[in-house]
Amino acid sequence: MKLGVGQYALAIAAFGLYAMAEAAPAKADTASEIRALKARLSKLEADEAQAKREAKAAAQHVASAHAAPAGSPPPPQHWYERLSLRGYTQMRYNDILNGGPFYNDISTVGDKSVGPRQNFFLRRARMILSGDVSEHLYLYFQNDFASSPSGTFSNSPGAAVYSNFAQQSVYYYYNPGVLFPYPGYNQVGNYSSAPGNFGQIRDLYADIYFDKDKEFRVRAGQSKIPYSFENLQSSQNRLALDRADAVNSCCKDERDIGLFFYYTPKHLRPIFRDLVKNNLKGSGDYGMFAFGVYNGQGANRIELNKGTHLVARFTYPYVFENGQIVEGSVAGYTGRFVPYTTGIRPSLGGGTNWAGFIPLNIPYSGIGSGFTPYVAGSGWNNLGNYQLAQYGATNGWGPVVANGAGVQDSRVVVNGVIYPQPFGLRAEWNWGVGPQLNATQTAIEVKRLTGGYVEATYKYEDKEFGTGTYFPFVKWQYYNGGSKFDNNAPMMRINEWEAGIEYQPLPELEFTVNYSKMDRTNTQAAPYRQFQANLVRMQLQWNY
């Protein structure tokens, strides 16, 4: 402890008093000397207090001399004082409990770690730079350093002839040579050395505010499309490890480049903020009302037509007197999407367990694997009721594209949320039309789609022992429609249950265990076979 002047004086006086008491005769009167020492100590303390007052007054005088005039703006901040840096990382591990005869078909759109021969996997590694550059400009820049390119496994088609009265044949990408329905596990294909974990932009936008309350703003750049609550909800906050394909199939990576207008009344801004801040699994502030125009081909993808997509959304969170919050929303978008195509061998049964059958008595039975499906959209040369056998059935046939404007792509979604206090319930459903490979896998056409999900959860905070926060949950999802962002926009059928628990021992640490009972289509490789599997996944997330 640091001693003041008064304390030093008191110590010296006490020592001197002790010395005099030892040296002086016993009969000496020390009372007068003690009174004198106390008087000196009081004077020293008074002098010290006066010195402190004078130093404080001098400092205030210097500060007022250098202070800015009344009403003037505060001094400018450095850039690092206006922006903040944060992020999070997700590491996963999966174990396929069983996959039936189609083990090698097990694959999902949202998680590349799902599949045979997989172990640990970095799903996301995000760094976020954000902040108010000024009163009217906000910057948000998010990069993901765990992005992986496609094509890390190459599949080569093979065919096994099944001789029966129907004269049918069937081919498999992974396991040819064994008759249906027991195709075996022989692998055809090869591994490539394509690396992963590249840095890629997720968000890069500026919010431009038009008023001091920041109720009106325009978001310019690459950002999330205001369609679907679960798409807007950050993966940092979501319980289920992947978004439901029924709503996520609308927008690849949930983002695109465009201009989005948001209106959030002043009294709602704290509600949207606190639903995330208070660990209630909110989606963030994407406006009570939103309207936008964007490319439509997806994030980090080149635009392929001159048309744009339009989107609009309305949502409202209602707070009851007991503090419970419910939210309802409706959104829709429309535009024309240009599908991505690649050579395949047309067959029957896409989206079923018997996909890959090729009846020998129809014109395209002799077509090889180099056939590119025809896109039946505006701007493509329309061949009408063409005979495929006349267009290179043996060597394959490629369609002639003439400034394709794309295929009609329109949806509407409704959503309802009861936030977990402690019980939570969330549901979404969407309907629409979009590009989809037809039943004979020869053309991509406009087809109807429908699907959604229901998720229930419970929030338990262990306040007695302080072990953390627990979120047990169960989720069901369904989808029947095209997977427009995959090559050839194959049909996707999903009927899936999953259950799990998210455990937060600390705010910066989360651990999730997730079980999935899967019944879905492998949209990554033709013949786009349906598979059933039971899967356990684990994820460790750390926030910083």
Tab-separated table of N, CA, C and O in Angstrom, residues 21-80:
chain	number	residue	atom	x	y	z
A	21	ALA	N	10.464	7.925	24.860
A	21	ALA	CA	9.949	7.242	26.051
A	21	ALA	C	10.999	6.318	26.628
A	21	ALA	O	11.084	6.123	27.851
A	22	GLU	N	11.823	5.742	25.789
A	22	GLU	CA	12.851	4.834	26.251
A	22	GLU	C	14.047	5.590	26.861
A	22	GLU	O	14.694	5.128	27.778
A	23	ALA	N	14.364	6.772	26.251
A	23	ALA	CA	15.558	7.515	26.678
A	23	ALA	C	15.292	8.440	27.873
A	23	ALA	O	16.161	8.696	28.700
A	24	ALA	N	14.091	9.049	27.996
A	24	ALA	CA	13.783	10.033	29.026
A	24	ALA	C	13.547	9.359	30.375
A	24	ALA	O	13.183	8.189	30.438
A	25	PRO	N	13.743	10.125	31.428
A	25	PRO	CA	13.445	9.581	32.747
A	25	PRO	C	11.963	9.267	32.863
A	25	PRO	O	11.123	9.864	32.209
A	26	ALA	N	11.613	8.328	33.708
A	26	ALA	CA	10.240	7.885	33.858
A	26	ALA	C	9.328	8.961	34.348
A	26	ALA	O	8.139	8.980	34.065
A	27	LYS	N	9.919	9.889	35.079
A	27	LYS	CA	9.067	10.902	35.683
A	27	LYS	C	8.744	12.052	34.732
A	27	LYS	O	8.008	12.970	35.059
A	28	ALA	N	9.364	11.992	33.454
A	28	ALA	CA	9.158	13.098	32.517
A	28	ALA	C	7.692	13.149	32.081
A	28	ALA	O	7.045	12.119	31.887
A	29	ASP	N	7.185	14.361	31.855
A	29	ASP	CA	5.796	14.539	31.404
A	29	ASP	C	5.787	14.576	29.888
A	29	ASP	O	6.316	15.516	29.290
A	30	THR	N	5.213	13.572	29.214
A	30	THR	CA	5.187	13.459	27.737
A	30	THR	C	3.870	13.935	27.137
A	30	THR	O	3.709	13.944	25.915
A	31	ALA	N	2.897	14.294	27.895
A	31	ALA	CA	1.578	14.671	27.374
A	31	ALA	C	1.671	15.870	26.444
A	31	ALA	O	1.037	15.923	25.386
A	32	SER	N	2.490	16.874	26.852
A	32	SER	CA	2.611	18.071	26.017
A	32	SER	C	3.267	17.757	24.682
A	32	SER	O	2.903	18.319	23.638
A	33	GLU	N	4.228	16.845	24.682
A	33	GLU	CA	4.907	16.490	23.434
A	33	GLU	C	3.966	15.718	22.495
A	33	GLU	O	3.997	15.894	21.275
A	34	ILE	N	3.128	14.872	23.065
A	34	ILE	CA	2.160	14.137	22.227
A	34	ILE	C	1.198	15.108	21.568
A	34	ILE	O	0.869	14.996	20.379
A	35	ARG	N	0.749	16.123	22.347
A	35	ARG	CA	-0.155	17.113	21.768
A	35	ARG	C	0.514	17.876	20.639
A	35	ARG	O	-0.079	18.180	19.613
A	36	ALA	N	1.802	18.140	20.791
A	36	ALA	CA	2.537	18.874	19.751
A	36	ALA	C	2.665	18.038	18.486
A	36	ALA	O	2.518	18.532	17.366
A	37	LEU	N	2.932	16.741	18.648
A	37	LEU	CA	3.038	15.857	17.485
A	37	LEU	C	1.707	15.749	16.733
A	37	LEU	O	1.654	15.745	15.512
A	38	LYS	N	0.632	15.645	17.462
A	38	LYS	CA	-0.697	15.577	16.825
A	38	LYS	C	-0.992	16.853	16.046
A	38	LYS	O	-1.577	16.820	14.960
A	39	ALA	N	-0.586	17.971	16.611
A	39	ALA	CA	-0.810	19.249	15.918
A	39	ALA	C	-0.028	19.299	14.614
A	39	ALA	O	-0.537	19.752	13.568
A	40	ARG	N	1.227	18.846	14.674
A	40	ARG	CA	2.031	18.825	13.451
A	40	ARG	C	1.420	17.881	12.415
A	40	ARG	O	1.411	18.168	11.207
A	41	LEU	N	0.942	16.696	12.850
A	41	LEU	CA	0.320	15.741	11.926
A	41	LEU	C	-0.922	16.319	11.274
A	41	LEU	O	-1.142	16.169	10.062
A	42	SER	N	-1.747	16.995	12.040
A	42	SER	CA	-2.946	17.629	11.479
A	42	SER	C	-2.577	18.662	10.437
A	42	SER	O	-3.232	18.792	9.390
A	43	LYS	N	-1.506	19.434	10.724
A	43	LYS	CA	-1.087	20.445	9.753
A	43	LYS	C	-0.591	19.802	8.451
A	43	LYS	O	-0.879	20.272	7.348
A	44	LEU	N	0.164	18.713	8.567
A	44	LEU	CA	0.651	18.012	7.377
A	44	LEU	C	-0.519	17.472	6.530
A	44	LEU	O	-0.512	17.556	5.303
A	45	GLU	N	-1.514	16.913	7.187
A	45	GLU	CA	-2.683	16.399	6.459
A	45	GLU	C	-3.443	17.524	5.767
A	45	GLU	O	-3.912	17.378	4.631
A	46	ALA	N	-3.568	18.652	6.425
A	46	ALA	CA	-4.251	19.796	5.819
A	46	ALA	C	-3.483	20.317	4.606
A	46	ALA	O	-4.067	20.662	3.571
A	47	ASP	N	-2.152	20.384	4.738
A	47	ASP	CA	-1.327	20.839	3.625
A	47	ASP	C	-1.452	19.879	2.426
A	47	ASP	O	-1.502	20.309	1.272
A	48	GLU	N	-1.518	18.559	2.710
A	48	GLU	CA	-1.634	17.578	1.627
A	48	GLU	C	-2.979	17.715	0.905
A	48	GLU	O	-3.051	17.687	-0.324
A	49	ALA	N	-4.061	17.912	1.648
A	49	ALA	CA	-5.382	18.079	1.037
A	49	ALA	C	-5.431	19.344	0.193
A	49	ALA	O	-6.011	19.362	-0.908
A	50	GLN	N	-4.809	20.413	0.683
A	50	GLN	CA	-4.780	21.663	-0.081
A	50	GLN	C	-4.012	21.485	-1.382
A	50	GLN	O	-4.415	21.995	-2.441
A	51	ALA	N	-2.900	20.744	-1.342
A	51	ALA	CA	-2.117	20.504	-2.558
A	51	ALA	C	-2.922	19.726	-3.592
A	51	ALA	O	-2.854	20.000	-4.796
A	52	LYS	N	-3.707	18.738	-3.143
A	52	LYS	CA	-4.545	17.964	-4.065
A	52	LYS	C	-5.598	18.843	-4.716
A	52	LYS	O	-5.872	18.734	-5.910
A	53	ARG	N	-6.222	19.747	-3.933
A	53	ARG	CA	-7.241	20.651	-4.483
A	53	ARG	C	-6.642	21.573	-5.525
A	53	ARG	O	-7.247	21.827	-6.581
A	54	GLU	N	-5.464	22.079	-5.268
A	54	GLU	CA	-4.820	22.979	-6.220
A	54	GLU	C	-4.435	22.249	-7.503
A	54	GLU	O	-4.578	22.792	-8.610
A	55	ALA	N	-3.973	20.990	-7.389
A	55	ALA	CA	-3.609	20.217	-8.581
A	55	ALA	C	-4.840	19.920	-9.434
A	55	ALA	O	-4.801	19.986	-10.667
A	56	LYS	N	-5.952	19.583	-8.767
A	56	LYS	CA	-7.187	19.300	-9.498
A	56	LYS	C	-7.694	20.547	-10.220
A	56	LYS	O	-8.133	20.488	-11.383
A	57	ALA	N	-7.629	21.697	-9.543
A	57	ALA	CA	-8.079	22.948	-10.166
A	57	ALA	C	-7.213	23.296	-11.366
A	57	ALA	O	-7.708	23.756	-12.408
A	58	ALA	N	-5.913	23.050	-11.269
A	58	ALA	CA	-5.017	23.346	-12.391
A	58	ALA	C	-5.325	22.450	-13.578
A	58	ALA	O	-5.313	22.879	-14.736
A	59	ALA	N	-5.595	21.158	-13.312
A	59	ALA	CA	-5.913	20.231	-14.393
A	59	ALA	C	-7.212	20.615	-15.096
A	59	ALA	O	-7.326	20.567	-16.324
A	60	GLN	N	-8.217	21.047	-14.313
A	60	GLN	CA	-9.483	21.473	-14.911
A	60	GLN	C	-9.298	22.717	-15.751
A	60	GLN	O	-9.926	22.885	-16.804
A	61	HIS	N	-8.424	23.594	-15.306
A	61	HIS	CA	-8.161	24.816	-16.072
A	61	HIS	C	-7.517	24.489	-17.422
A	61	HIS	O	-7.890	25.046	-18.461
A	62	VAL	N	-6.541	23.552	-17.408
A	62	VAL	CA	-5.895	23.151	-18.660
A	62	VAL	C	-6.894	22.491	-19.597
A	62	VAL	O	-6.930	22.751	-20.804
A	63	ALA	N	-7.769	21.620	-19.046
A	63	ALA	CA	-8.746	20.925	-19.873
A	63	ALA	C	-9.734	21.883	-20.502
A	63	ALA	O	-10.074	21.779	-21.681
A	64	SER	N	-10.204	22.873	-19.696
A	64	SER	CA	-11.158	23.843	-20.246
A	64	SER	C	-10.514	24.733	-21.291
A	64	SER	O	-11.159	25.174	-22.244
A	65	ALA	N	-9.219	24.968	-21.151
A	65	ALA	CA	-8.522	25.802	-22.136
A	65	ALA	C	-8.435	25.119	-23.484
A	65	ALA	O	-8.424	25.777	-24.524
A	66	HIS	N	-8.354	23.785	-23.474
A	66	HIS	CA	-8.235	23.035	-24.728
A	66	HIS	C	-9.560	22.453	-25.188
A	66	HIS	O	-9.616	21.770	-26.218
A	67	ALA	N	-10.640	22.661	-24.450
A	67	ALA	CA	-11.944	22.099	-24.818
A	67	ALA	C	-12.500	22.815	-26.037
A	67	ALA	O	-12.251	24.000	-26.276
A	68	ALA	N	-13.300	22.016	-26.826
A	68	ALA	CA	-13.926	22.587	-28.018
A	68	ALA	C	-15.066	23.504	-27.586
A	68	ALA	O	-15.661	23.316	-26.523
A	69	PRO	N	-15.390	24.501	-28.382
A	69	PRO	CA	-16.500	25.393	-28.053
A	69	PRO	C	-17.803	24.632	-27.908
A	69	PRO	O	-17.983	23.568	-28.501
A	70	ALA	N	-18.707	25.178	-27.107
A	70	ALA	CA	-20.000	24.531	-26.895
A	70	ALA	C	-20.738	24.360	-28.225
A	70	ALA	O	-20.774	25.271	-29.051
A	71	GLY	N	-21.336	23.159	-28.408
A	71	GLY	CA	-22.102	22.894	-29.626
A	71	GLY	C	-21.296	22.345	-30.774
A	71	GLY	O	-21.854	21.972	-31.807
A	72	SER	N	-19.987	22.288	-30.641
A	72	SER	CA	-19.151	21.774	-31.725
A	72	SER	C	-19.133	20.246	-31.676
A	72	SER	O	-19.345	19.648	-30.615
A	73	PRO	N	-18.903	19.558	-32.803
A	73	PRO	CA	-18.895	18.096	-32.828
A	73	PRO	C	-17.707	17.542	-32.052
A	73	PRO	O	-16.692	18.210	-31.875
A	74	PRO	N	-17.830	16.301	-31.537
A	74	PRO	CA	-16.709	15.700	-30.809
A	74	PRO	C	-15.526	15.473	-31.737
A	74	PRO	O	-15.673	15.414	-32.958
A	75	PRO	N	-14.341	15.346	-31.189
A	75	PRO	CA	-13.154	15.136	-32.034
A	75	PRO	C	-13.280	13.816	-32.801
A	75	PRO	O	-13.889	12.854	-32.320
A	76	PRO	N	-12.718	13.720	-33.983
A	76	PRO	CA	-12.852	12.507	-34.808
A	76	PRO	C	-12.159	11.318	-34.158
A	76	PRO	O	-11.130	11.452	-33.498
A	77	GLN	N	-12.761	10.128	-34.354
A	77	GLN	CA	-12.180	8.902	-33.837
A	77	GLN	C	-11.276	8.276	-34.882
A	77	GLN	O	-11.387	8.529	-36.076
A	78	HIS	N	-10.368	7.410	-34.411
A	78	HIS	CA	-9.581	6.616	-35.330
A	78	HIS	C	-10.456	5.509	-35.910
A	78	HIS	O	-11.455	5.108	-35.315
A	79	TRP	N	-10.062	4.972	-37.063
A	79	TRP	CA	-10.878	3.956	-37.721
A	79	TRP	C	-11.067	2.722	-36.837
A	79	TRP	O	-12.129	2.113	-36.815
A	80	TYR	N	-10.039	2.347	-36.082
A	80	TYR	CA	-10.129	1.145	-35.264
A	80	TYR	C	-11.022	1.352	-34.041
A	80	TYR	O	-11.379	0.395	-33.359
